[in-house]
Coordinates of C-alpha atoms in Angstrom, one line a residue:
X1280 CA 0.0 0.0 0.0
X1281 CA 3.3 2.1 0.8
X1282 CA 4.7 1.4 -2.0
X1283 CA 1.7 2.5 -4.4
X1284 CA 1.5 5.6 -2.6
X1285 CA 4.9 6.4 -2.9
X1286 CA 4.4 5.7 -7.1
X1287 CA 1.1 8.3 -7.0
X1288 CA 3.1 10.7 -5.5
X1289 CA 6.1 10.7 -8.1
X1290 CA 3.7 10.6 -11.0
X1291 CA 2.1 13.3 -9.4
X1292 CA 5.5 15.3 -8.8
X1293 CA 6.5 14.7 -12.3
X1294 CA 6.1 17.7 -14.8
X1295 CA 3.3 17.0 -17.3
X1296 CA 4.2 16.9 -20.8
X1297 CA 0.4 17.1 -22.2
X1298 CA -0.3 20.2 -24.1
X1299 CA -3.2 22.3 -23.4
X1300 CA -6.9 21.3 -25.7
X1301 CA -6.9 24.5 -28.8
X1302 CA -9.9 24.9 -27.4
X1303 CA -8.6 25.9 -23.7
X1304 CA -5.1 27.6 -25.5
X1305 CA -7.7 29.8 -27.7
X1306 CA -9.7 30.7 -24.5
X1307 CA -6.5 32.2 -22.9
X1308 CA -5.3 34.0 -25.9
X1309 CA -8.5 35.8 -26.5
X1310 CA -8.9 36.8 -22.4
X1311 CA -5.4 38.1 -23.0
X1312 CA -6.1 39.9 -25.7
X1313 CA -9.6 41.5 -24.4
X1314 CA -7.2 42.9 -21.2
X1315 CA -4.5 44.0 -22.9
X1316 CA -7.0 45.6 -25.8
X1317 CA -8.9 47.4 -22.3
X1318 CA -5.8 48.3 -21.2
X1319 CA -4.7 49.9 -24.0
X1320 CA -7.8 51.4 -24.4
X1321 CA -8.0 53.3 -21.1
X1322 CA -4.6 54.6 -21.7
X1323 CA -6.0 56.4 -24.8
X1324 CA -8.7 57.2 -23.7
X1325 CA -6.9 58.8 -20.5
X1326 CA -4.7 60.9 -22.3
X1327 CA -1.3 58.7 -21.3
X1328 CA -0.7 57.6 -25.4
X1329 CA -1.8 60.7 -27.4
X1330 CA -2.8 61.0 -30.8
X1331 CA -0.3 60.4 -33.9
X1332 CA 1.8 57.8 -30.9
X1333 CA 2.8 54.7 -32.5
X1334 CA 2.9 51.7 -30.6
X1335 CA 5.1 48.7 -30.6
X1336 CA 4.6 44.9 -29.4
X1337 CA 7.5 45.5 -27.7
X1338 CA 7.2 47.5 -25.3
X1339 CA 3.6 47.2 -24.6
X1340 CA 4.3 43.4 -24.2
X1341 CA 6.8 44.4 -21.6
X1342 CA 4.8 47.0 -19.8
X1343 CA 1.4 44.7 -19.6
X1344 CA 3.7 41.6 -18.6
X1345 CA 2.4 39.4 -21.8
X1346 CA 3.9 37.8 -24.7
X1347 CA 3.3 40.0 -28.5
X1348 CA 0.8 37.4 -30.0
X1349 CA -2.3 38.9 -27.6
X1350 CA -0.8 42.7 -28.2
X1351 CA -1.2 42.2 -31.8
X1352 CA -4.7 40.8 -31.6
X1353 CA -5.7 43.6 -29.0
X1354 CA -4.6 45.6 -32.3
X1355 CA -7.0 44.8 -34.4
X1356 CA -9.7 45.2 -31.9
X1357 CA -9.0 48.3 -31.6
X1358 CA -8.7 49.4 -35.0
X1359 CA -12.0 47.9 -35.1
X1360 CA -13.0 50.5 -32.4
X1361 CA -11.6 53.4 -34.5
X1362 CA -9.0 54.3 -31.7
X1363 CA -5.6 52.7 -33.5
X1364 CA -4.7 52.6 -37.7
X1365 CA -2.4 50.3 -38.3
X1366 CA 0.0 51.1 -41.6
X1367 CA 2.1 49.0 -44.0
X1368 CA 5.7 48.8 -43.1
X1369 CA 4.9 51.3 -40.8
X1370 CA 3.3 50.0 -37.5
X1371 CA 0.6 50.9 -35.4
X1372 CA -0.4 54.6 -34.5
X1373 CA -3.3 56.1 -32.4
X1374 CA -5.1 57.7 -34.7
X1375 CA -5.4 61.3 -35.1
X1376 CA -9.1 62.6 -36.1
X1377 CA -8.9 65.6 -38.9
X1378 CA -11.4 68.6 -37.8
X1379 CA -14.1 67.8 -40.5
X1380 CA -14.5 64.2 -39.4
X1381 CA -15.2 65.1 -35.9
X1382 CA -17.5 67.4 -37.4
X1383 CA -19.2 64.8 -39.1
X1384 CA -19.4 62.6 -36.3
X1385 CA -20.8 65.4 -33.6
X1386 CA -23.6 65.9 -36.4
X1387 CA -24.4 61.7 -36.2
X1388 CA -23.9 61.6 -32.7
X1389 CA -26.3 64.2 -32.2
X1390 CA -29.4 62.5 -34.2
X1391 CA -28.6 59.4 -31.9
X1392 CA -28.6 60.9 -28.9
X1393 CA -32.4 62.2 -29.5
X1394 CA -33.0 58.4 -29.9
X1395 CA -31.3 57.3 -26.7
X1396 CA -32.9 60.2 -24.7
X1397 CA -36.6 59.1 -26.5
X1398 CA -36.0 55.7 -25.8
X1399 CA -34.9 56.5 -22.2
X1400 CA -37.7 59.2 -21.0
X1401 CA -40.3 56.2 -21.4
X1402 CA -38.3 53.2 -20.2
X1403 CA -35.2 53.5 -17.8
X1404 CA -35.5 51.7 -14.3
X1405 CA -35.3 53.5 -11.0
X1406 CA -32.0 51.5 -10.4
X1407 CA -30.7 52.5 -13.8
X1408 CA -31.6 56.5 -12.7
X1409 CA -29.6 56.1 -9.4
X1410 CA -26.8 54.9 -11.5
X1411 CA -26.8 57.7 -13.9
X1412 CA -27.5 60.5 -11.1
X1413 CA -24.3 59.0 -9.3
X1414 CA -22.1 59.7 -11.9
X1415 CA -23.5 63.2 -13.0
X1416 CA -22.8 63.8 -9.1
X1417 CA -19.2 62.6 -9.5
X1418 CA -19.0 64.9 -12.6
X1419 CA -20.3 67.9 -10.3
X1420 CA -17.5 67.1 -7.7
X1421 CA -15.0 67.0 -10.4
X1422 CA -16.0 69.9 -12.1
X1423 CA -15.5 72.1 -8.6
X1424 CA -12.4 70.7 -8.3
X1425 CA -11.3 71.6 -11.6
X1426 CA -10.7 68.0 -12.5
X1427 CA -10.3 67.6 -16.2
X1428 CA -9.2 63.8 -16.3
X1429 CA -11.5 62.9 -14.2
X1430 CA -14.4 65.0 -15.9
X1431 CA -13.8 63.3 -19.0
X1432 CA -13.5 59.5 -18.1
X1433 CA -16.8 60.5 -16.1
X1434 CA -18.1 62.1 -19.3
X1435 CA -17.5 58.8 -21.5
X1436 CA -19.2 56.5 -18.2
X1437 CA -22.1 59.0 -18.7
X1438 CA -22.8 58.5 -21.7
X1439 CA -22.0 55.0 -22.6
X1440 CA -24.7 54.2 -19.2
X1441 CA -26.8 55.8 -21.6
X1442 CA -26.5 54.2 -24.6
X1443 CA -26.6 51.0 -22.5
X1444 CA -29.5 51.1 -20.7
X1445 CA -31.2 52.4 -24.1
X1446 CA -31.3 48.8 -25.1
X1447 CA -30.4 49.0 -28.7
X1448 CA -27.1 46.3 -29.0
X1449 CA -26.2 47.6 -32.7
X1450 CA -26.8 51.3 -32.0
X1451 CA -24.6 50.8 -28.8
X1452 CA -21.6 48.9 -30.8
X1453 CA -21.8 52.1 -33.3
X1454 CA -22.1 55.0 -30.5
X1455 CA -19.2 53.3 -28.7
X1456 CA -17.0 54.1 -31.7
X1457 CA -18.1 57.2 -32.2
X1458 CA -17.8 58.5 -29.3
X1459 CA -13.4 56.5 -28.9
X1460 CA -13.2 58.5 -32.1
X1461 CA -14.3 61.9 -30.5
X1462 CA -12.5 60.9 -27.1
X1463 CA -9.3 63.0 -27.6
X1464 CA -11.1 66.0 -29.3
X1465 CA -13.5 66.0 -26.1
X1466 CA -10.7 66.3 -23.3
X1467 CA -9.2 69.2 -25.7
X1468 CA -11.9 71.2 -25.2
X1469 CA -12.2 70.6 -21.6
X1470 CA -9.1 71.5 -20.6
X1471 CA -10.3 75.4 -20.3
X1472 CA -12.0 76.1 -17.0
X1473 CA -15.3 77.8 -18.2
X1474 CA -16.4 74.6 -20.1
X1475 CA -16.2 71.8 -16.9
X1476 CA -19.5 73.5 -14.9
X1477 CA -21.2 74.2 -18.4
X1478 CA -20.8 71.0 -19.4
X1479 CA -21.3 69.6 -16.0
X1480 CA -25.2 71.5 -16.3
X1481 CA -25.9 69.9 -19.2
X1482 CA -25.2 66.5 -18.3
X1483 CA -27.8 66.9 -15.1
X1484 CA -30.3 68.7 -17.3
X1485 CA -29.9 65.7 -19.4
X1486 CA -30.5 63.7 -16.4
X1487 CA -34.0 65.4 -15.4
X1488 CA -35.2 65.6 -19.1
X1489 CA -35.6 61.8 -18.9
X1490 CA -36.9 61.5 -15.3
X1491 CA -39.4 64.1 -16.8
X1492 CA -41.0 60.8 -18.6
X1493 CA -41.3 63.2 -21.7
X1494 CA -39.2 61.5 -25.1
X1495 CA -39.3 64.9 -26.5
X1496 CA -38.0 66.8 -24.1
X1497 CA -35.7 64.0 -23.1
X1498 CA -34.3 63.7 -27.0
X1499 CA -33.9 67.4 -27.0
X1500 CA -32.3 67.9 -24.2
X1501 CA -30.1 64.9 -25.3
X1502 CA -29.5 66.8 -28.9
X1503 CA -28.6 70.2 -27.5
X1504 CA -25.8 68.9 -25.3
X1505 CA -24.3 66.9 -28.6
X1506 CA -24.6 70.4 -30.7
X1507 CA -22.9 72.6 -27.8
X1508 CA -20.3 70.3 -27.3
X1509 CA -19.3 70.4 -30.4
X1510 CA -19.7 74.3 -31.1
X1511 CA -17.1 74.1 -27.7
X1512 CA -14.7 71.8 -29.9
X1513 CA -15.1 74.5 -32.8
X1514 CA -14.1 77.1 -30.8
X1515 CA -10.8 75.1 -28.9
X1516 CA -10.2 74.8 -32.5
X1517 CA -9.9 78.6 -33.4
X1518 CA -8.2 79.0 -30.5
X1519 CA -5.6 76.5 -31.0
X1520 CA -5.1 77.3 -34.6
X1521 CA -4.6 81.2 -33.7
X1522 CA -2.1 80.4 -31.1
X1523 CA -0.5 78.5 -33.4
X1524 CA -0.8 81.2 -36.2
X1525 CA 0.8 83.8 -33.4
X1526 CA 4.0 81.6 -32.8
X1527 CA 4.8 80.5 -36.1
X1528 CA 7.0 83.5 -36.7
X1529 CA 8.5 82.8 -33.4
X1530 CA 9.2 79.4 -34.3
X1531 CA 10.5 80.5 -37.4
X1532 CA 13.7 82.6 -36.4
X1533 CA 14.0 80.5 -33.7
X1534 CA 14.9 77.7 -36.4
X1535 CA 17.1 80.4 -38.1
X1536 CA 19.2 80.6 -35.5

């Protein structure tokens, strides 16, 4: 009886040479790649890889402990979320959205937001409401405090509760990427002062437009805060490009130098 005990216990001590089922290897793979795409995401999103950054398999594999194979598929997802282009014999970049697209995208942003405030006003839960009113509340807090990282991840939780709770799975998967695309244009604008306790308004006005029960008022409400947003963005533009327009001669006999 010793004896077979001891002969369990070796076989059990012994490395095993089977291989994991493709089934079970593809499992891990793909919950490798879906952290290291969220990952990758928030630092984006947050304003720690900016726009026009390439990135590497290298040193993201180092940084998020994992080998390149799950780096490169997190890639792809998220070129398919519009946040990264990837170019031939180039690499991987974040991608940089030209004015006139985020134009474009406001205006269709905009026409689904009266949806989701329509489809909201007549059929979000109380526990779905006390969700919502805790971020806006957050967003208040940061807003005071002058807070513009915060303000915006709060912003994008806002919103996508929104589209969420609106119950529409395609529109969602569509707004998502809309609103990754708009993501660095948004905390742009923010970064002035005046805009966090406008914006911070809007968002509970927004709030109490669907608690009203009213779709019309609730899309409208929902529509006006997608239009002012982006007439903010216009004018961080103009700004922007007339700073630049004041030190280009600077820059200039600076290089002459």
């Amino acid at each position: 009886m010793a004896a077979s005990q001891k002969a369990a216990s070796a076989q059990r001590a012994q490395p095993s040479n089977v291989l994991p089922h493709p089934t079970i290897a593809l499992l891990r793979t793909a919950s490798l790649s879906s952290a290291a795409q969220q990952e990758i995401e928030r630092m984006i999103l947050a304003g720690e890889i900016p726009p026009g950054a390439k990135l590497t398999e290298a040193w993201l594999s180092e940084k998020l402990g994992i080998s390149r194979g799950p780096i490169r598929e997190a890639f792809r997802m998220l070129e398919e979320a519009g946040l990264v282009k990837q170019e031939k014999n180039r690499g991987v970049f974040v991608r940089s959205i030209p004015l006139e697209e985020a134009i474009d995208i406001y205006d269709l942003r905009a026409v689904m937001d009266e949806l989701v405030g329509r489809r909201l006003a007549v059929g979000i839960t109380p526990e779905q409401t006390r969700r919502v009113k805790l971020v806006v509340d957050q967003m208040d807090q940061a807003a005071r405090g002058n807070d513009a990282d915060a303000y915006h991840l709060l912003n994008l939780q806002f919103h996508d509760l929104l589209v969420e709770f609106a119950g529409n799975r395609k529109m969602a998967a569509i707004y998502r990427k809309l609103v990754n695309e708009l993501a660095l244009f948004r905390r742009r604008n923010l970064i002035h002062k005046e805009v966090l306790p406008q914006s911070a308004v809007e968002h509970r006005q927004i709030l109490k437009a669907i608690g009203s029960g009213d779709p019309e008022l609730a899309a409208r409400a929902m529509y006006v805060h997608v239009t002012e947003s982006k007439e903010r963005m216009l004018r961080s533009e103009a700004r922007l490009q007339a700073q630049a327009n004041r030190d280009a001669p600077l820059r200039a006999r600076a290089g002459r130098r």
